[in-house]
Coordinates of N, CA and C and ligand atoms in Angstrom, one line a residue:
X1 N -15.3 17.8 14.1 CA -14.4 16.9 14.9 C -13.6 16.1 13.9
X2 N -14.2 15.5 12.9 CA -13.5 14.7 11.9 C -12.4 15.6 11.3
X3 N -12.6 16.9 11.1 CA -11.6 17.8 10.5 C -10.2 17.7 11.1
X4 N -10.1 17.6 12.4 CA -8.8 17.6 13.1 C -8.4 16.2 13.6
X5 N -9.2 15.2 13.2 CA -9.0 13.9 13.7 C -7.6 13.3 13.2
X6 N -6.9 12.7 14.1 CA -5.6 12.0 13.7 C -5.8 10.6 14.1
X7 N -5.5 9.7 13.1 CA -5.6 8.3 13.3 C -4.2 7.7 13.0
X8 N -3.7 7.0 14.0 CA -2.3 6.4 13.9 C -2.5 5.0 13.5
X9 N -1.7 4.6 12.5 CA -1.7 3.2 12.1 C -0.2 2.7 12.1
X10 N 0.1 1.8 13.1 CA 1.4 1.3 13.2 C 1.4 -0.2 13.1
X11 N 2.7 -0.7 12.9 CA 2.8 -2.2 12.8 C 4.1 -2.6 12.1
X12 N 4.4 -3.9 12.1 CA 5.6 -4.4 11.4 C 5.5 -4.3 9.9
X13 N 6.6 -4.7 9.3 CA 6.7 -4.6 7.8 C 5.7 -5.5 7.1
X14 N 5.1 -4.9 6.1 CA 4.2 -5.7 5.2 C 3.0 -6.2 5.9
X15 N 2.5 -5.6 6.9 CA 1.3 -6.0 7.6 C 0.1 -5.5 6.9
X16 N 0.2 -4.6 6.0 CA -0.9 -4.0 5.3 C -1.3 -2.6 5.8
X17 N -0.4 -2.0 6.5 CA -0.6 -0.7 7.2 C -1.0 0.4 6.1
X18 N -0.1 0.4 5.1 CA -0.3 1.5 4.1 C -1.6 1.3 3.3
X19 N -1.9 0.1 2.9 CA -3.1 -0.2 2.1 C -4.3 0.2 3.0
X20 N -4.3 -0.1 4.3 CA -5.4 0.1 5.2 C -5.5 1.6 5.5
X21 N -4.4 2.3 5.8 CA -4.4 3.7 6.1 C -4.9 4.5 5.0
X22 N -4.5 4.2 3.8 CA -4.9 5.0 2.6 C -6.4 4.9 2.4
X23 N -6.9 3.7 2.6 CA -8.4 3.5 2.4 C -9.2 4.1 3.6
X24 N -8.7 4.1 4.8 CA -9.4 4.8 5.9 C -9.4 6.3 5.6
X25 N -8.3 6.8 5.2 CA -8.2 8.2 4.9 C -9.2 8.6 3.8
X26 N -9.3 7.8 2.8 CA -10.3 8.2 1.7 C -11.7 8.1 2.2
X27 N -12.0 7.1 3.0 CA -13.3 6.9 3.5 C -13.7 8.0 4.5
X28 N -12.8 8.5 5.2 CA -13.1 9.5 6.2 C -12.8 11.0 5.8
X29 N -12.3 11.1 4.5 CA -12.0 12.4 4.0 C -10.9 13.1 4.6
X30 N -9.9 12.3 5.0 CA -8.7 12.8 5.7 C -7.4 12.7 4.8
X31 N -6.5 13.6 5.0 CA -5.2 13.4 4.3 C -4.5 12.2 4.8
X32 N -3.6 11.7 4.0 CA -2.9 10.4 4.3 C -1.4 10.7 4.2
X33 N -0.6 10.2 5.2 CA 0.9 10.3 5.1 C 1.5 9.0 5.4
X34 N 2.3 8.5 4.4 CA 3.1 7.3 4.6 C 4.4 7.7 5.2
X35 N 4.6 7.6 6.5 CA 5.8 8.2 7.2 C 7.0 7.3 6.9
X36 N 6.8 6.1 6.5 CA 8.0 5.3 6.1 C 8.7 5.9 4.9
X37 N 8.0 6.6 4.1 CA 8.7 7.3 2.9 C 9.7 8.3 3.4
X38 N 9.5 8.9 4.5 CA 10.5 9.9 5.0 C 11.8 9.2 5.3
X39 N 11.7 8.1 5.9 CA 12.9 7.3 6.3 C 13.5 6.7 5.1
X40 N 12.7 6.2 4.1 CA 13.2 5.6 2.9 C 13.9 6.7 2.1
X41 N 13.3 7.9 2.0 CA 14.0 8.9 1.2 C 15.3 9.4 1.8
X42 N 15.3 9.4 3.1 CA 16.5 9.8 3.8 C 17.6 8.7 3.6
X43 N 17.2 7.5 3.7 CA 18.2 6.4 3.4 C 18.7 6.4 2.0
X44 N 17.8 6.7 1.1 CA 18.2 6.8 -0.3 C 19.2 7.9 -0.6
X45 N 19.0 9.1 0.1 CA 19.9 10.2 -0.1 C 21.3 9.8 0.4
X46 N 21.4 9.1 1.5 CA 22.7 8.6 2.1 C 23.3 7.7 1.1
X47 N 22.6 6.7 0.6 CA 23.1 5.8 -0.4 C 23.6 6.5 -1.7
X48 N 22.9 7.5 -2.1 CA 23.3 8.2 -3.3 C 24.6 8.9 -3.1
X49 N 24.9 9.3 -1.9 CA 26.2 9.9 -1.6 C 27.3 8.9 -1.5
X50 N 27.0 7.6 -1.6 CA 28.0 6.6 -1.5 C 28.4 6.4 0.0
X51 N 27.5 6.9 0.9 CA 27.9 6.8 2.3 C 27.2 5.6 3.0
X52 N 27.5 5.4 4.2 CA 27.0 4.3 5.0 C 25.8 4.8 5.8
X53 N 24.6 4.1 5.7 CA 23.4 4.6 6.4 C 23.6 4.6 8.0
X54 N 24.7 3.9 8.5 CA 25.0 4.0 9.9 C 25.6 5.3 10.3
X55 N 26.1 6.1 9.3 CA 26.8 7.3 9.6 C 25.8 8.4 10.1
X56 N 25.8 8.6 11.4 CA 24.8 9.5 12.0 C 24.8 10.9 11.5
X57 N 26.0 11.5 11.3 CA 26.1 12.9 10.8 C 25.5 13.0 9.4
X58 N 25.9 12.1 8.5 CA 25.5 12.2 7.1 C 24.0 11.9 7.0
X59 N 23.5 11.0 7.8 CA 22.1 10.6 7.8 C 21.2 11.8 8.3
X60 N 21.7 12.4 9.4 CA 20.9 13.6 10.0 C 20.9 14.7 9.0
X61 N 22.0 14.9 8.3 CA 22.0 16.0 7.3 C 21.0 15.7 6.1
X62 N 21.0 14.4 5.7 CA 20.1 14.0 4.7 C 18.7 14.2 5.1
X63 N 18.3 13.9 6.3 CA 17.0 14.1 6.8 C 16.6 15.5 6.9
X64 N 17.5 16.4 7.3 CA 17.2 17.8 7.4 C 17.0 18.4 6.0
X65 N 17.7 17.9 5.0 CA 17.6 18.4 3.7 C 16.5 17.9 2.8
X66 N 15.7 17.0 3.4 CA 14.7 16.3 2.6 C 13.7 17.3 2.1
X67 N 13.2 17.0 0.8 CA 12.2 17.9 0.2 C 11.0 17.0 -0.2
X68 N 9.8 17.6 -0.3 CA 8.6 16.8 -0.6 C 8.8 16.0 -1.9
X69 N 9.5 16.5 -2.9 CA 9.7 15.7 -4.1 C 10.5 14.5 -3.9
X70 N 11.3 14.5 -2.9 CA 12.1 13.2 -2.6 C 11.2 12.0 -2.3
X71 N 10.0 12.3 -1.8 CA 9.1 11.2 -1.5 C 8.5 10.6 -2.7
X72 N 8.6 11.2 -3.9 CA 8.0 10.7 -5.1 C 8.9 9.9 -5.9
X73 N 10.2 9.7 -5.4 CA 11.1 8.9 -6.2 C 10.7 7.5 -6.4
X74 N 11.0 6.9 -7.5 CA 10.6 5.6 -7.8 C 11.4 4.5 -7.2
X75 N 12.6 4.8 -6.6 CA 13.5 3.8 -6.1 C 13.6 3.7 -4.6
X76 N 12.5 3.9 -4.0 CA 12.5 3.9 -2.5 C 12.1 2.5 -1.9
X77 N 11.8 1.5 -2.8 CA 11.5 0.2 -2.3 C 12.4 -0.9 -2.8
X78 N 12.5 -2.0 -2.1 CA 13.5 -3.1 -2.5 C 14.4 -3.3 -1.3
X79 N 15.0 -4.5 -1.3 CA 15.8 -4.9 -0.1 C 16.8 -3.8 0.4
X80 N 17.6 -3.2 -0.5 CA 18.6 -2.3 -0.1 C 18.0 -1.0 0.5
X81 N 16.9 -0.5 -0.1 CA 16.2 0.7 0.3 C 15.5 0.4 1.6
X82 N 14.9 -0.8 1.8 CA 14.2 -1.2 3.0 C 15.2 -1.1 4.2
X83 N 16.3 -1.7 4.1 CA 17.3 -1.8 5.2 C 17.9 -0.5 5.5
X84 N 18.2 0.3 4.4 CA 18.8 1.6 4.6 C 17.8 2.5 5.4
X85 N 16.5 2.4 5.1 CA 15.5 3.2 5.8 C 15.5 2.8 7.3
X86 N 15.5 1.5 7.5 CA 15.5 1.1 8.9 C 16.8 1.5 9.7
X87 N 17.9 1.5 9.0 CA 19.2 1.8 9.7 C 19.2 3.3 10.0
X88 N 18.8 4.2 9.1 CA 18.8 5.6 9.4 C 17.7 5.9 10.4
X89 N 16.6 5.1 10.4 CA 15.5 5.4 11.4 C 15.9 5.1 12.8
X90 N 17.0 4.4 13.0 CA 17.5 4.1 14.4 C 18.3 5.3 15.0
X91 N 18.6 6.3 14.1 CA 19.5 7.4 14.5 C 18.6 8.5 15.1
X92 N 18.8 8.9 16.4 CA 18.0 9.9 17.0 C 17.9 11.2 16.3
X93 N 19.0 11.7 15.8 CA 19.0 13.0 15.1 C 18.1 12.9 13.8
X94 N 18.1 11.8 13.2 CA 17.2 11.6 12.0 C 15.8 11.7 12.4
X95 N 15.4 11.0 13.4 CA 14.0 11.0 13.9 C 13.6 12.4 14.3
X96 N 14.5 13.1 15.0 CA 14.2 14.5 15.5 C 14.0 15.4 14.3
X97 N 14.8 15.2 13.2 CA 14.6 16.1 12.0 C 13.3 15.9 11.3
X98 N 12.7 14.6 11.4 CA 11.5 14.3 10.7 C 10.2 14.5 11.5
X99 N 10.4 14.7 12.8 CA 9.3 14.7 13.7 C 8.3 15.8 13.4
X100 N 8.8 17.0 13.3 CA 8.0 18.2 13.2 C 7.2 18.2 11.9
X101 N 7.9 17.7 10.8 CA 7.2 17.5 9.5 C 5.9 16.7 9.7
X102 N 6.0 15.6 10.4 CA 4.9 14.7 10.5 C 3.8 15.3 11.4
X103 N 4.2 16.0 12.4 CA 3.2 16.7 13.3 C 2.5 17.8 12.6
X104 N 3.3 18.6 11.8 CA 2.7 19.7 11.0 C 1.6 19.1 10.1
X105 N 2.0 18.0 9.4 CA 1.1 17.4 8.5 C -0.2 17.0 9.1
X106 N -0.1 16.4 10.3 CA -1.3 15.9 11.0 C -2.2 17.0 11.6
X107 N -1.5 18.0 12.1 CA -2.2 19.1 12.8 C -3.0 19.9 11.9
X108 N -2.5 20.1 10.7 CA -3.2 21.0 9.8 C -4.7 20.7 9.6
X109 N -5.0 19.5 9.0 CA -6.4 19.2 8.8 C -6.8 17.9 9.3
X110 N -6.0 17.3 10.3 CA -6.2 15.9 10.7 C -5.6 15.1 9.7
X111 N -5.4 13.8 9.9 CA -4.8 12.9 9.0 C -4.8 11.4 9.5
X112 N -4.6 10.5 8.5 CA -4.2 9.2 8.9 C -2.8 9.0 8.5
X113 N -2.0 8.6 9.5 CA -0.5 8.4 9.3 C -0.2 7.0 9.6
X114 N 0.7 6.4 8.7 CA 1.1 5.0 9.1 C 2.6 5.0 9.2
X115 N 3.0 4.1 10.2 CA 4.5 4.0 10.4 C 4.8 3.0 11.5
X116 N 5.7 3.4 12.4 CA 6.1 2.5 13.5 C 5.8 3.2 14.9
X117 N 5.9 4.5 14.9 CA 5.8 5.2 16.2 C 4.8 6.3 16.2
X118 N 3.8 6.2 15.3 CA 2.8 7.3 15.2 C 2.0 7.4 16.6
X119 N 1.6 6.3 17.0 CA 0.8 6.3 18.3 C 1.6 6.4 19.5
X120 N 2.9 6.1 19.5 CA 3.7 6.2 20.7 C 4.5 7.5 20.8
X121 N 4.9 8.1 19.7 CA 5.8 9.3 19.8 C 5.2 10.5 19.0
X122 N 4.8 10.2 17.7 CA 4.5 11.4 16.9 C 3.1 12.0 17.3
X123 N 2.1 11.2 17.5 CA 0.8 11.7 18.0 C 0.4 10.8 19.2
X124 N 1.0 10.9 20.4 CA 0.7 10.0 21.5 C -0.7 10.3 22.0
X125 N -1.3 11.5 21.7 CA -2.7 11.8 22.1 C -3.7 11.5 21.0
X126 N -3.3 10.8 19.9 CA -4.3 10.5 18.9 C -5.5 9.7 19.5
X127 N -6.7 10.1 19.1 CA -7.8 9.4 19.7 C -8.0 8.0 19.2
X128 N -7.5 7.7 18.0 CA -7.6 6.4 17.5 C -6.3 5.9 17.0
X129 N -5.9 4.8 17.6 CA -4.6 4.1 17.2 C -4.8 2.7 16.9
X130 N -4.4 2.3 15.7 CA -4.5 0.9 15.3 C -3.1 0.3 15.2
X131 N -2.9 -0.9 15.7 CA -1.7 -1.6 15.5 C -2.0 -2.8 14.7
X132 N -1.5 -2.8 13.5 CA -1.9 -3.8 12.5 C -0.8 -4.9 12.4
X133 N -1.2 -6.1 12.5 CA -0.2 -7.2 12.5 C -0.7 -8.3 11.5
X134 N 0.2 -9.2 11.2 CA -0.1 -10.5 10.5 C 1.0 -11.4 10.9
X135 N 0.9 -12.7 10.7 CA 2.0 -13.6 11.0 C 3.2 -13.3 10.1
X136 N 4.4 -13.6 10.6 CA 5.6 -13.3 9.8 C 5.5 -14.0 8.4
X137 N 4.9 -15.2 8.4 CA 4.8 -16.0 7.1 C 3.9 -15.2 6.1
X138 N 2.8 -14.8 6.7 CA 1.8 -14.1 5.8 C 2.4 -12.8 5.3
X139 N 3.1 -12.1 6.2 CA 3.7 -10.8 5.7 C 4.8 -11.0 4.7
X140 N 5.5 -12.1 4.8 CA 6.6 -12.3 3.8 C 5.9 -12.7 2.5
X141 N 4.8 -13.5 2.6 CA 4.1 -13.8 1.4 C 3.5 -12.6 0.7
X142 N 3.0 -11.7 1.4 CA 2.5 -10.4 0.8 C 3.5 -9.6 0.2
X143 N 4.7 -9.5 0.8 CA 5.8 -8.7 0.2 C 6.3 -9.3 -1.0
X144 N 6.4 -10.7 -0.9 CA 6.9 -11.4 -2.1 C 5.9 -11.3 -3.3
X145 N 4.6 -11.4 -3.0 CA 3.7 -11.2 -4.1 C 3.8 -9.8 -4.7
X146 N 4.1 -8.8 -3.9 CA 4.2 -7.4 -4.4 C 5.5 -7.4 -5.3
X147 N 6.5 -8.0 -4.9 CA 7.7 -8.0 -5.7 C 7.5 -8.7 -7.1
X148 N 6.8 -9.8 -7.0 CA 6.4 -10.6 -8.2 C 5.6 -9.6 -9.2
X149 N 4.6 -8.9 -8.6 CA 3.8 -8.1 -9.4 C 4.6 -7.0 -10.1
X150 N 5.7 -6.6 -9.4 CA 6.6 -5.5 -10.0 C 7.6 -6.1 -10.9
X151 N 7.6 -7.4 -11.1 CA 8.5 -8.1 -12.0 C 9.9 -8.3 -11.4
X152 N 10.0 -8.2 -10.1 CA 11.3 -8.4 -9.4 C 11.3 -9.9 -8.9
X153 N 12.3 -10.6 -9.4 CA 12.5 -12.0 -9.0 C 13.0 -12.0 -7.6
X154 N 12.4 -12.8 -6.7 CA 12.8 -12.8 -5.3 C 12.5 -14.2 -4.8
X155 N 13.3 -14.6 -3.8 CA 13.1 -15.8 -3.1 C 12.3 -15.6 -1.9
X156 N 11.2 -16.4 -1.7 CA 10.3 -16.1 -0.5 C 11.0 -16.2 0.8
X157 N 11.9 -17.2 0.9 CA 12.6 -17.4 2.2 C 13.6 -16.2 2.5
X158 N 14.1 -15.6 1.4 CA 15.0 -14.5 1.5 C 14.2 -13.2 2.0
X159 N 13.0 -13.1 1.4 CA 12.1 -12.0 1.7 C 11.7 -12.1 3.2
X160 N 11.4 -13.3 3.6 CA 11.1 -13.6 5.0 C 12.2 -13.2 6.0
X161 N 13.4 -13.5 5.6 CA 14.6 -13.2 6.4 C 14.8 -11.7 6.5
X162 N 14.6 -11.0 5.4 CA 14.8 -9.6 5.4 C 13.8 -8.9 6.3
X163 N 12.6 -9.3 6.2 CA 11.5 -8.8 7.0 C 11.8 -9.0 8.5
X164 N 12.3 -10.2 8.8 CA 12.6 -10.6 10.2 C 13.7 -9.7 10.8
X165 N 14.7 -9.5 10.0 CA 15.9 -8.7 10.4 C 15.5 -7.2 10.6
X166 N 14.7 -6.8 9.7 CA 14.3 -5.3 9.8 C 13.3 -5.1 10.9
X167 N 12.4 -6.0 11.1 CA 11.5 -5.9 12.3 C 12.3 -5.9 13.6
X168 N 13.3 -6.8 13.7 CA 14.1 -6.9 14.9 C 14.9 -5.6 15.1
X169 N 15.4 -5.1 14.0 CA 16.1 -3.8 14.2 C 15.2 -2.7 14.6
X170 N 14.0 -2.7 14.0 CA 13.0 -1.6 14.4 C 12.5 -1.8 15.8
X171 N 12.3 -3.0 16.3 CA 11.7 -3.2 17.6 C 12.8 -3.1 18.7
X172 N 14.0 -3.3 18.4 CA 15.1 -3.3 19.4 C 15.8 -2.0 19.6
X173 N 15.5 -1.0 18.7 CA 16.3 0.3 18.8 C 15.8 1.0 20.1
X174 N 16.7 1.8 20.6 CA 16.3 2.6 21.9 C 15.3 3.7 21.6
X175 N 15.4 4.4 20.5 CA 14.5 5.5 20.2 C 13.3 5.0 19.4
X176 N 12.1 5.4 19.9 CA 10.9 5.1 19.1 C 10.8 3.7 18.5
X177 N 11.0 2.7 19.4 CA 10.9 1.3 18.8 C 9.5 1.0 18.3
X178 N 9.5 0.0 17.4 CA 8.2 -0.6 17.0 C 7.5 -1.3 18.1
X179 N 6.4 -0.7 18.6 CA 5.6 -1.4 19.6 C 4.2 -0.8 19.7
X180 N 3.2 -1.5 20.1 CA 1.9 -0.9 20.2 C 1.8 0.1 21.3
X181 N 1.1 1.2 21.1 CA 0.9 2.2 22.2 C 0.0 1.4 23.2
X182 N 0.0 1.9 24.4 CA -0.8 1.2 25.5 C -2.3 1.2 25.1
X183 N -2.8 2.3 24.5 CA -4.2 2.3 24.1 C -4.4 2.0 22.7
X184 N -3.5 1.3 22.0 CA -3.7 0.9 20.6 C -4.8 -0.2 20.5
X185 N -5.5 -0.2 19.4 CA -6.4 -1.3 19.1 C -5.7 -2.3 18.2
X186 N -5.6 -3.5 18.6 CA -4.9 -4.5 17.8 C -5.8 -5.1 16.6
X187 N -5.2 -5.2 15.5 CA -5.9 -5.8 14.3 C -5.0 -6.8 13.7
X188 N -5.3 -8.0 13.9 CA -4.5 -9.1 13.3 C -5.2 -9.5 11.9
X189 N -4.4 -9.2 10.8 CA -5.0 -9.4 9.5 C -4.6 -10.7 8.8
X190 N -4.0 -11.6 9.6 CA -3.4 -12.8 9.0 C -4.5 -13.5 8.1
X191 N -5.7 -13.6 8.6 CA -6.7 -14.3 7.9 C -7.7 -13.4 7.2
X192 N -7.3 -12.1 7.0 CA -8.2 -11.2 6.4 C -7.6 -10.7 5.1
X193 N -8.4 -10.6 4.0 CA -7.9 -9.9 2.9 C -8.0 -8.4 3.1
X194 N -7.5 -7.6 2.1 CA -7.4 -6.2 2.3 C -8.8 -5.6 2.6
X195 N -9.8 -6.1 1.8 CA -11.1 -5.6 1.9 C -11.7 -5.9 3.3
X196 N -11.5 -7.1 3.8 CA -12.1 -7.5 5.1 C -11.3 -6.7 6.2
X197 N -10.0 -6.5 6.1 CA -9.3 -5.7 7.1 C -9.8 -4.3 7.1
X198 N -10.1 -3.7 6.0 CA -10.6 -2.3 5.9 C -11.9 -2.3 6.6
X199 N -12.8 -3.2 6.3 CA -14.2 -3.2 6.9 C -14.1 -3.3 8.4
X200 N -13.2 -4.2 8.9 CA -13.0 -4.3 10.4 C -12.4 -3.1 11.0
X201 N -11.4 -2.5 10.3 CA -10.8 -1.3 10.8 C -11.8 -0.1 10.9
X202 N -12.6 0.0 9.9 CA -13.6 1.1 9.9 C -14.5 0.9 11.1
X203 N -14.9 -0.3 11.3 CA -15.8 -0.6 12.5 C -15.1 -0.2 13.8
X204 N -13.8 -0.6 13.9 CA -13.1 -0.3 15.1 C -12.9 1.2 15.3
X205 N -12.7 2.0 14.2 CA -12.6 3.4 14.3 C -13.9 4.0 14.8
X206 N -15.0 3.6 14.2 CA -16.3 4.1 14.5 C -16.6 3.8 16.0
X207 N -16.4 2.6 16.4 CA -16.7 2.2 17.8 C -15.9 3.1 18.7
X208 N -14.6 3.3 18.4 CA -13.7 4.1 19.3 C -14.2 5.5 19.4
X209 N -14.6 6.1 18.2 CA -15.1 7.5 18.2 C -16.4 7.6 19.0
X210 N -17.3 6.7 18.8 CA -18.5 6.7 19.5 C -18.3 6.6 21.0
X211 N -17.4 5.7 21.4 CA -17.0 5.5 22.8 C -16.5 6.9 23.4
X212 N -15.6 7.5 22.6 CA -15.0 8.8 23.1 C -16.1 9.9 23.2
X213 N -17.0 9.9 22.2 CA -18.1 10.9 22.2 C -19.0 10.7 23.4
X214 N -19.1 9.4 23.9 CA -20.0 9.1 25.0 C -19.5 9.6 26.4
X215 N -18.1 9.9 26.4 CA -17.5 10.3 27.6 C -17.8 11.8 27.8
X216 N -18.4 12.2 28.9 CA -18.6 13.7 29.0 C -17.3 14.5 29.0
X217 N -17.3 15.6 28.3 CA -16.1 16.5 28.3 C -15.8 16.9 29.7
X218 N -14.6 17.1 30.0 CA -14.2 17.6 31.4 C -14.7 19.0 31.6
X219 N -15.2 19.2 32.8 CA -15.8 20.5 33.2 C -14.7 21.6 33.2
Ligands
LIG1 O1 2.4 -0.7 4.6 P1 2.8 -2.1 4.9 O2 4.2 -2.4 4.5 O3 2.4 -2.6 6.2 O4 1.9 -3.0 3.9 P2 1.2 -2.6 2.5 O5 2.3 -2.2 1.6 O6 0.0 -1.8 2.7 O7 0.6 -4.0 2.0 C1 1.3 -5.1 1.7 C2 0.5 -6.0 0.7 O8 -0.4 -6.8 1.4 C3 -0.3 -5.2 -0.4 O9 0.0 -5.8 -1.6 C4 -1.8 -5.5 0.0 O10 -2.6 -5.6 -1.1 C5 -1.7 -6.8 0.7 N1 -2.7 -7.1 1.8 C6 -3.1 -6.1 2.6 O11 -2.7 -4.9 2.5 N2 -4.0 -6.3 3.7 C7 -4.5 -7.5 3.8 N3 -5.3 -7.8 4.8 C8 -4.1 -8.6 3.0 C9 -3.2 -8.3 1.9
LIG2 O1 6.2 -0.7 4.2 P1 7.1 -1.3 5.2 O2 6.3 -1.6 6.5 O3 7.9 -2.4 4.7 O4 8.1 -0.1 5.6 P2 7.9 1.5 5.8 O5 6.7 1.7 6.7 O6 8.0 2.1 4.5 O7 9.1 1.9 6.7 C1 10.5 1.7 6.3 C2 11.3 1.8 7.6 O8 11.2 3.1 8.1 C3 10.9 0.9 8.7 O9 11.5 -0.4 8.7 C4 11.3 1.7 9.9 O10 12.7 1.4 10.3 C5 11.3 3.1 9.5 N1 10.1 3.8 10.0 C6 10.2 4.3 11.3 O11 11.1 4.1 12.0 N2 9.2 5.1 11.8 C7 8.1 5.3 11.1 N3 7.1 6.0 11.6 C8 8.0 4.8 9.8 C9 9.0 4.0 9.3

């Protein structure tokens, strides 16, 4: 059962989705996919061409031409890359081009995937869906600390404003907006460090799987 298990981890920016999803995947022996990288790499390709990330035709072409090695680029994070990712992510043709890639990845051996629409669109039938949140202040603090650690000088209020704008763009777009699936389990990590969030998430995953196992299979 664990072999084909898909776990969806969604939530707003800097909530700790990636850190949590990676640890869950390692603990459960599942592959991990950071789906934000697909949108980041698409946005980066558009910027590299000197084009506007709002240009739907160019962005769709960039998404269709994406290759696995594009996800390993070192320049996919930072304010410009963050916003370019969110802007191309609002374009339906971009999302369509990236959908099958994500489904293929998860179907093959099961997986933990993190993003915005994994539980609502990519794997709506995933047995386990976590929606990870933290207060906007705490998320801004976490992203700011990450920038500090990378030696990037940043203003905390500026980081907070960028996160707020990006979350608003992600939550208000018509296609695959950021929102919890109806059957998502909510995990507020505002007062939890990464270790405590992982322990709680693992408990939630186990409870959910035990609960599903206890339901008799349909005749
Ligand atoms: O993927 P997402 O943007 O949601 O967040 P992330 O990149 O996994 O994590 C953002 C930062 O928050 C990382 O530096 C984590 O160490 C830290 N953090 C966390 O992931 N979980 C907590 N409960 C607390 C802090
Ligand atoms: O790590 P962080 O939460 O800051 O961002 P990310 O997960 O790397 O995603 C970057 C951007 O890609 C988001 O702001 C979304 O606009 C988009 N995205 C999406 O639309 N759907 C996904 N499944 C994953 C990311």
